[in-house]
Structures are given as C-alpha cells and as structure tokens.
Amino acid sequence: MKLPDQAAKDEVLAVTRRNKEVMVVMSWELYEGLVETLEILSDPELMNNLKRGIEYVKAGRTHSISEADERLRL
C-alpha cells in the first residue's frame, strides 16, 4: 500500500531517523481537524461557551430543532 493511501485512512504514520521518531504523516483532513481543535481550545471565549453549553445539556435545558427554528424565526 502506498503512503497517501495509508494516510487517507486516518492513520498517523511515524517517520523515523536512526530509530527516533522525527515527524508524522497524516491525512490533510485529520491535520485540519487537529488545528481547528487547537484553535478552539486556545480561545477562552469559545471554551466558556462550550462549557456553558455542556452544563445546559446536563441540566436538561435543551430545545428541539423545531422549537429553535420557531424561537429564531427561521
């Protein structure tokens, strides 16, 4: 199997030099997802919104899609 085919399967492949890992090969989609996750985790406002949303769900403070559409007049 060729390297791009392996990386396309969301595999992370280690590249070594002298038996030491020096870099990885991964799909572009996986790379973009990791970068986006890091951006979210480093944004205090986004993290506060996420935590608040999780607390709302745990407390049962949710709405159906149709209720949300109605409330937002979509």
PDB file of N, CA and C in Angstrom:
ATOM      1  N   MET A   1       0.853  -1.181   0.000  1.00  0.00           N
ATOM      2  CA  MET A   1       0.000   0.000   0.000  1.00  0.00           C
ATOM      3  C   MET A   1       0.898   1.243   0.000  1.00  0.00           C
ATOM      4  N   LYS A   2       0.483   2.248  -0.762  1.00  0.00           N
ATOM      5  CA  LYS A   2       1.270   3.472  -0.876  1.00  0.00           C
ATOM      6  C   LYS A   2       0.988   4.416   0.286  1.00  0.00           C
ATOM      7  N   LEU A   3       1.953   5.279   0.561  1.00  0.00           N
ATOM      8  CA  LEU A   3       1.869   6.210   1.685  1.00  0.00           C
ATOM      9  C   LEU A   3       0.600   7.064   1.658  1.00  0.00           C
ATOM     10  N   PRO A   4       0.230   7.711   0.546  1.00  0.00           N
ATOM     11  CA  PRO A   4      -1.003   8.514   0.551  1.00  0.00           C
ATOM     12  C   PRO A   4      -2.249   7.680   0.864  1.00  0.00           C
ATOM     13  N   ASP A   5      -2.267   6.432   0.413  1.00  0.00           N
ATOM     14  CA  ASP A   5      -3.412   5.565   0.705  1.00  0.00           C
ATOM     15  C   ASP A   5      -3.508   5.261   2.193  1.00  0.00           C
ATOM     16  N   GLN A   6      -2.380   5.032   2.828  1.00  0.00           N
ATOM     17  CA  GLN A   6      -2.380   4.771   4.265  1.00  0.00           C
ATOM     18  C   GLN A   6      -2.811   6.014   5.041  1.00  0.00           C
ATOM     19  N   ALA A   7      -2.283   7.169   4.669  1.00  0.00           N
ATOM     20  CA  ALA A   7      -2.620   8.407   5.367  1.00  0.00           C
ATOM     21  C   ALA A   7      -4.089   8.766   5.158  1.00  0.00           C
ATOM     22  N   ALA A   8      -4.639   8.432   4.013  1.00  0.00           N
ATOM     23  CA  ALA A   8      -6.043   8.739   3.726  1.00  0.00           C
ATOM     24  C   ALA A   8      -6.984   7.948   4.620  1.00  0.00           C
ATOM     25  N   LYS A   9      -6.519   6.893   5.215  1.00  0.00           N
ATOM     26  CA  LYS A   9      -7.343   6.091   6.121  1.00  0.00           C
ATOM     27  C   LYS A   9      -7.301   6.621   7.548  1.00  0.00           C
ATOM     28  N   ASP A  10      -6.917   7.866   7.739  1.00  0.00           N
ATOM     29  CA  ASP A  10      -6.773   8.498   9.054  1.00  0.00           C
ATOM     30  C   ASP A  10      -5.748   7.795   9.926  1.00  0.00           C
ATOM     31  N   GLU A  11      -4.803   7.162   9.284  1.00  0.00           N
ATOM     32  CA  GLU A  11      -3.691   6.598  10.037  1.00  0.00           C
ATOM     33  C   GLU A  11      -2.650   7.697  10.257  1.00  0.00           C
ATOM     34  N   VAL A  12      -1.997   7.648  11.376  1.00  0.00           N
ATOM     35  CA  VAL A  12      -0.882   8.547  11.640  1.00  0.00           C
ATOM     36  C   VAL A  12       0.368   7.696  11.556  1.00  0.00           C
ATOM     37  N   LEU A  13       1.222   8.043  10.623  1.00  0.00           N
ATOM     38  CA  LEU A  13       2.414   7.247  10.379  1.00  0.00           C
ATOM     39  C   LEU A  13       3.648   7.973  10.889  1.00  0.00           C
ATOM     40  N   ALA A  14       4.438   7.307  11.693  1.00  0.00           N
ATOM     41  CA  ALA A  14       5.661   7.899  12.228  1.00  0.00           C
ATOM     42  C   ALA A  14       6.796   7.716  11.228  1.00  0.00           C
ATOM     43  N   VAL A  15       7.545   8.781  11.027  1.00  0.00           N
ATOM     44  CA  VAL A  15       8.746   8.729  10.196  1.00  0.00           C
ATOM     45  C   VAL A  15       9.921   8.804  11.151  1.00  0.00           C
ATOM     46  N   THR A  16      10.841   7.889  10.992  1.00  0.00           N
ATOM     47  CA  THR A  16      11.966   7.821  11.928  1.00  0.00           C
ATOM     48  C   THR A  16      13.293   8.101  11.232  1.00  0.00           C
ATOM     49  N   ARG A  17      14.235   8.533  12.044  1.00  0.00           N
ATOM     50  CA  ARG A  17      15.614   8.698  11.614  1.00  0.00           C
ATOM     51  C   ARG A  17      16.467   8.131  12.738  1.00  0.00           C
ATOM     52  N   ARG A  18      17.263   7.157  12.405  1.00  0.00           N
ATOM     53  CA  ARG A  18      18.109   6.490  13.401  1.00  0.00           C
ATOM     54  C   ARG A  18      17.278   5.984  14.574  1.00  0.00           C
ATOM     55  N   ASN A  19      16.152   5.361  14.247  1.00  0.00           N
ATOM     56  CA  ASN A  19      15.231   4.759  15.223  1.00  0.00           C
ATOM     57  C   ASN A  19      14.586   5.765  16.173  1.00  0.00           C
ATOM     58  N   LYS A  20      14.557   7.030  15.781  1.00  0.00           N
ATOM     59  CA  LYS A  20      13.921   8.055  16.596  1.00  0.00           C
ATOM     60  C   LYS A  20      12.841   8.733  15.753  1.00  0.00           C
ATOM     61  N   GLU A  21      11.623   8.857  16.318  1.00  0.00           N
ATOM     62  CA  GLU A  21      10.538   9.495  15.589  1.00  0.00           C
ATOM     63  C   GLU A  21      10.842  10.969  15.403  1.00  0.00           C
ATOM     64  N   VAL A  22      10.775  11.447  14.160  1.00  0.00           N
ATOM     65  CA  VAL A  22      11.109  12.833  13.866  1.00  0.00           C
ATOM     66  C   VAL A  22       9.954  13.600  13.222  1.00  0.00           C
ATOM     67  N   MET A  23       8.962  12.905  12.656  1.00  0.00           N
ATOM     68  CA  MET A  23       7.804  13.578  12.072  1.00  0.00           C
ATOM     69  C   MET A  23       6.692  12.556  11.855  1.00  0.00           C
ATOM     70  N   VAL A  24       5.522  13.065  11.494  1.00  0.00           N
ATOM     71  CA  VAL A  24       4.397  12.191  11.194  1.00  0.00           C
ATOM     72  C   VAL A  24       3.839  12.518   9.819  1.00  0.00           C
ATOM     73  N   VAL A  25       3.171  11.534   9.251  1.00  0.00           N
ATOM     74  CA  VAL A  25       2.429  11.709   8.008  1.00  0.00           C
ATOM     75  C   VAL A  25       0.987  11.365   8.343  1.00  0.00           C
ATOM     76  N   MET A  26       0.076  12.292   7.976  1.00  0.00           N
ATOM     77  CA  MET A  26      -1.345  12.076   8.245  1.00  0.00           C
ATOM     78  C   MET A  26      -2.156  12.690   7.117  1.00  0.00           C
ATOM     79  N   SER A  27      -3.424  12.346   7.061  1.00  0.00           N
ATOM     80  CA  SER A  27      -4.280  12.929   6.029  1.00  0.00           C
ATOM     81  C   SER A  27      -4.448  14.424   6.287  1.00  0.00           C
ATOM     82  N   TRP A  28      -4.707  15.164   5.221  1.00  0.00           N
ATOM     83  CA  TRP A  28      -4.924  16.602   5.348  1.00  0.00           C
ATOM     84  C   TRP A  28      -6.159  16.871   6.203  1.00  0.00           C
ATOM     85  N   GLU A  29      -7.181  16.049   6.035  1.00  0.00           N
ATOM     86  CA  GLU A  29      -8.417  16.209   6.818  1.00  0.00           C
ATOM     87  C   GLU A  29      -8.144  16.069   8.312  1.00  0.00           C
ATOM     88  N   LEU A  30      -7.354  15.078   8.696  1.00  0.00           N
ATOM     89  CA  LEU A  30      -7.011  14.892  10.104  1.00  0.00           C
ATOM     90  C   LEU A  30      -6.190  16.069  10.619  1.00  0.00           C
ATOM     91  N   TYR A  31      -5.238  16.527   9.819  1.00  0.00           N
ATOM     92  CA  TYR A  31      -4.413  17.681  10.193  1.00  0.00           C
ATOM     93  C   TYR A  31      -5.287  18.912  10.428  1.00  0.00           C
ATOM     94  N   GLU A  32      -6.196  19.202   9.491  1.00  0.00           N
ATOM     95  CA  GLU A  32      -7.072  20.368   9.642  1.00  0.00           C
ATOM     96  C   GLU A  32      -7.936  20.261  10.890  1.00  0.00           C
ATOM     97  N   GLY A  33      -8.429  19.049  11.186  1.00  0.00           N
ATOM     98  CA  GLY A  33      -9.228  18.844  12.394  1.00  0.00           C
ATOM     99  C   GLY A  33      -8.431  19.114  13.654  1.00  0.00           C
ATOM    100  N   LEU A  34      -7.182  18.679  13.674  1.00  0.00           N
ATOM    101  CA  LEU A  34      -6.323  18.919  14.840  1.00  0.00           C
ATOM    102  C   LEU A  34      -6.041  20.409  15.025  1.00  0.00           C
ATOM    103  N   VAL A  35      -5.774  21.107  13.929  1.00  0.00           N
ATOM    104  CA  VAL A  35      -5.504  22.549  14.009  1.00  0.00           C
ATOM    105  C   VAL A  35      -6.745  23.281  14.506  1.00  0.00           C
ATOM    106  N   GLU A  36      -7.912  22.923  13.980  1.00  0.00           N
ATOM    107  CA  GLU A  36      -9.154  23.573  14.416  1.00  0.00           C
ATOM    108  C   GLU A  36      -9.410  23.317  15.903  1.00  0.00           C
ATOM    109  N   THR A  37      -9.162  22.099  16.349  1.00  0.00           N
ATOM    110  CA  THR A  37      -9.342  21.766  17.763  1.00  0.00           C
ATOM    111  C   THR A  37      -8.410  22.599  18.634  1.00  0.00           C
ATOM    112  N   LEU A  38      -7.170  22.748  18.221  1.00  0.00           N
ATOM    113  CA  LEU A  38      -6.221  23.563  18.984  1.00  0.00           C
ATOM    114  C   LEU A  38      -6.655  25.024  19.036  1.00  0.00           C
ATOM    115  N   GLU A  39      -7.202  25.533  17.918  1.00  0.00           N
ATOM    116  CA  GLU A  39      -7.677  26.919  17.905  1.00  0.00           C
ATOM    117  C   GLU A  39      -8.830  27.105  18.886  1.00  0.00           C
ATOM    118  N   ILE A  40      -9.753  26.156  18.924  1.00  0.00           N
ATOM    119  CA  ILE A  40     -10.888  26.236  19.839  1.00  0.00           C
ATOM    120  C   ILE A  40     -10.412  26.163  21.280  1.00  0.00           C
ATOM    121  N   LEU A  41      -9.534  25.206  21.571  1.00  0.00           N
ATOM    122  CA  LEU A  41      -9.037  25.039  22.939  1.00  0.00           C
ATOM    123  C   LEU A  41      -8.256  26.253  23.430  1.00  0.00           C
ATOM    124  N   SER A  42      -7.654  27.013  22.511  1.00  0.00           N
ATOM    125  CA  SER A  42      -6.859  28.169  22.927  1.00  0.00           C
ATOM    126  C   SER A  42      -7.681  29.459  22.984  1.00  0.00           C
ATOM    127  N   ASP A  43      -8.967  29.394  22.648  1.00  0.00           N
ATOM    128  CA  ASP A  43      -9.832  30.579  22.669  1.00  0.00           C
ATOM    129  C   ASP A  43     -10.694  30.547  23.930  1.00  0.00           C
ATOM    130  N   PRO A  44     -10.392  31.397  24.925  1.00  0.00           N
ATOM    131  CA  PRO A  44     -11.128  31.360  26.198  1.00  0.00           C
ATOM    132  C   PRO A  44     -12.638  31.570  26.030  1.00  0.00           C
ATOM    133  N   GLU A  45     -13.038  32.451  25.126  1.00  0.00           N
ATOM    134  CA  GLU A  45     -14.471  32.710  24.941  1.00  0.00           C
ATOM    135  C   GLU A  45     -15.181  31.485  24.377  1.00  0.00           C
ATOM    136  N   LEU A  46     -14.581  30.854  23.374  1.00  0.00           N
ATOM    137  CA  LEU A  46     -15.176  29.640  22.818  1.00  0.00           C
ATOM    138  C   LEU A  46     -15.258  28.525  23.865  1.00  0.00           C
ATOM    139  N   MET A  47     -14.211  28.390  24.670  1.00  0.00           N
ATOM    140  CA  MET A  47     -14.210  27.343  25.695  1.00  0.00           C
ATOM    141  C   MET A  47     -15.284  27.614  26.745  1.00  0.00           C
ATOM    142  N   ASN A  48     -15.473  28.867  27.140  1.00  0.00           N
ATOM    143  CA  ASN A  48     -16.535  29.193  28.098  1.00  0.00           C
ATOM    144  C   ASN A  48     -17.904  28.876  27.518  1.00  0.00           C
ATOM    145  N   ASN A  49     -18.108  29.216  26.237  1.00  0.00           N
ATOM    146  CA  ASN A  49     -19.383  28.899  25.590  1.00  0.00           C
ATOM    147  C   ASN A  49     -19.613  27.395  25.524  1.00  0.00           C
ATOM    148  N   LEU A  50     -18.572  26.649  25.218  1.00  0.00           N
ATOM    149  CA  LEU A  50     -18.681  25.194  25.151  1.00  0.00           C
ATOM    150  C   LEU A  50     -19.027  24.612  26.519  1.00  0.00           C
ATOM    151  N   LYS A  51     -18.334  25.064  27.564  1.00  0.00           N
ATOM    152  CA  LYS A  51     -18.607  24.579  28.918  1.00  0.00           C
ATOM    153  C   LYS A  51     -20.037  24.908  29.347  1.00  0.00           C
ATOM    154  N   ARG A  52     -20.483  26.127  29.017  1.00  0.00           N
ATOM    155  CA  ARG A  52     -21.841  26.527  29.370  1.00  0.00           C
ATOM    156  C   ARG A  52     -22.856  25.658  28.629  1.00  0.00           C
ATOM    157  N   GLY A  53     -22.598  25.386  27.365  1.00  0.00           N
ATOM    158  CA  GLY A  53     -23.485  24.529  26.590  1.00  0.00           C
ATOM    159  C   GLY A  53     -23.572  23.128  27.159  1.00  0.00           C
ATOM    160  N   ILE A  54     -22.446  22.582  27.585  1.00  0.00           N
ATOM    161  CA  ILE A  54     -22.430  21.243  28.200  1.00  0.00           C
ATOM    162  C   ILE A  54     -23.225  21.250  29.495  1.00  0.00           C
ATOM    163  N   GLU A  55     -23.076  22.303  30.292  1.00  0.00           N
ATOM    164  CA  GLU A  55     -23.843  22.429  31.537  1.00  0.00           C
ATOM    165  C   GLU A  55     -25.340  22.500  31.244  1.00  0.00           C
ATOM    166  N   TYR A  56     -25.727  23.225  30.207  1.00  0.00           N
ATOM    167  CA  TYR A  56     -27.141  23.316  29.823  1.00  0.00           C
ATOM    168  C   TYR A  56     -27.696  21.941  29.456  1.00  0.00           C
ATOM    169  N   VAL A  57     -26.951  21.200  28.681  1.00  0.00           N
ATOM    170  CA  VAL A  57     -27.404  19.860  28.276  1.00  0.00           C
ATOM    171  C   VAL A  57     -27.539  18.962  29.498  1.00  0.00           C
ATOM    172  N   LYS A  58     -26.552  18.984  30.378  1.00  0.00           N
ATOM    173  CA  LYS A  58     -26.619  18.156  31.594  1.00  0.00           C
ATOM    174  C   LYS A  58     -27.815  18.519  32.458  1.00  0.00           C
ATOM    175  N   ALA A  59     -28.188  19.805  32.465  1.00  0.00           N
ATOM    176  CA  ALA A  59     -29.319  20.271  33.273  1.00  0.00           C
ATOM    177  C   ALA A  59     -30.647  20.084  32.542  1.00  0.00           C
ATOM    178  N   GLY A  60     -30.604  19.566  31.318  1.00  0.00           N
ATOM    179  CA  GLY A  60     -31.831  19.346  30.568  1.00  0.00           C
ATOM    180  C   GLY A  60     -32.379  20.604  29.914  1.00  0.00           C
ATOM    181  N   ARG A  61     -31.582  21.632  29.836  1.00  0.00           N
ATOM    182  CA  ARG A  61     -32.018  22.897  29.238  1.00  0.00           C
ATOM    183  C   ARG A  61     -31.756  22.860  27.732  1.00  0.00           C
ATOM    184  N   THR A  62     -32.558  22.055  27.029  1.00  0.00           N
ATOM    185  CA  THR A  62     -32.391  21.900  25.592  1.00  0.00           C
ATOM    186  C   THR A  62     -33.713  22.184  24.883  1.00  0.00           C
ATOM    187  N   HIS A  63     -33.643  22.366  23.576  1.00  0.00           N
ATOM    188  CA  HIS A  63     -34.817  22.607  22.745  1.00  0.00           C
ATOM    189  C   HIS A  63     -34.707  21.749  21.500  1.00  0.00           C
ATOM    190  N   SER A  64     -35.847  21.373  20.956  1.00  0.00           N
ATOM    191  CA  SER A  64     -35.846  20.624  19.707  1.00  0.00           C
ATOM    192  C   SER A  64     -35.491  21.564  18.564  1.00  0.00           C
ATOM    193  N   ILE A  65     -35.184  20.984  17.417  1.00  0.00           N
ATOM    194  CA  ILE A  65     -34.869  21.787  16.243  1.00  0.00           C
ATOM    195  C   ILE A  65     -36.052  22.679  15.874  1.00  0.00           C
ATOM    196  N   SER A  66     -37.258  22.125  15.920  1.00  0.00           N
ATOM    197  CA  SER A  66     -38.428  22.926  15.546  1.00  0.00           C
ATOM    198  C   SER A  66     -38.639  24.079  16.536  1.00  0.00           C
ATOM    199  N   GLU A  67     -38.397  23.829  17.841  1.00  0.00           N
ATOM    200  CA  GLU A  67     -38.504  24.915  18.827  1.00  0.00           C
ATOM    201  C   GLU A  67     -37.450  25.991  18.559  1.00  0.00           C
ATOM    202  N   ALA A  68     -36.252  25.575  18.219  1.00  0.00           N
ATOM    203  CA  ALA A  68     -35.188  26.535  17.938  1.00  0.00           C
ATOM    204  C   ALA A  68     -35.531  27.355  16.695  1.00  0.00           C
ATOM    205  N   ASP A  69     -36.028  26.683  15.653  1.00  0.00           N
ATOM    206  CA  ASP A  69     -36.432  27.397  14.441  1.00  0.00           C
ATOM    207  C   ASP A  69     -37.500  28.436  14.760  1.00  0.00           C
ATOM    208  N   GLU A  70     -38.459  28.036  15.564  1.00  0.00           N
ATOM    209  CA  GLU A  70     -39.570  28.944  15.923  1.00  0.00           C
ATOM    210  C   GLU A  70     -39.041  30.131  16.740  1.00  0.00           C
ATOM    211  N   ARG A  71     -38.197  29.844  17.723  1.00  0.00           N
ATOM    212  CA  ARG A  71     -37.670  30.921  18.571  1.00  0.00           C
ATOM    213  C   ARG A  71     -36.801  31.888  17.775  1.00  0.00           C
ATOM    214  N   LEU A  72     -36.048  31.341  16.793  1.00  0.00           N
ATOM    215  CA  LEU A  72     -35.172  32.188  15.981  1.00  0.00           C
ATOM    216  C   LEU A  72     -35.863  32.727  14.734  1.00  0.00           C
ATOM    217  N   ARG A  73     -37.128  32.354  14.568  1.00  0.00           N
ATOM    218  CA  ARG A  73     -37.942  32.762  13.408  1.00  0.00           C
ATOM    219  C   ARG A  73     -37.285  32.393  12.087  1.00  0.00           C
ATOM    220  N   LEU A  74     -36.826  31.145  12.002  1.00  0.00           N
ATOM    221  CA  LEU A  74     -36.198  30.671  10.766  1.00  0.00           C
ATOM    222  C   LEU A  74     -37.217  30.018   9.857  1.00  0.00           C
TER     223      LEU A  74
END
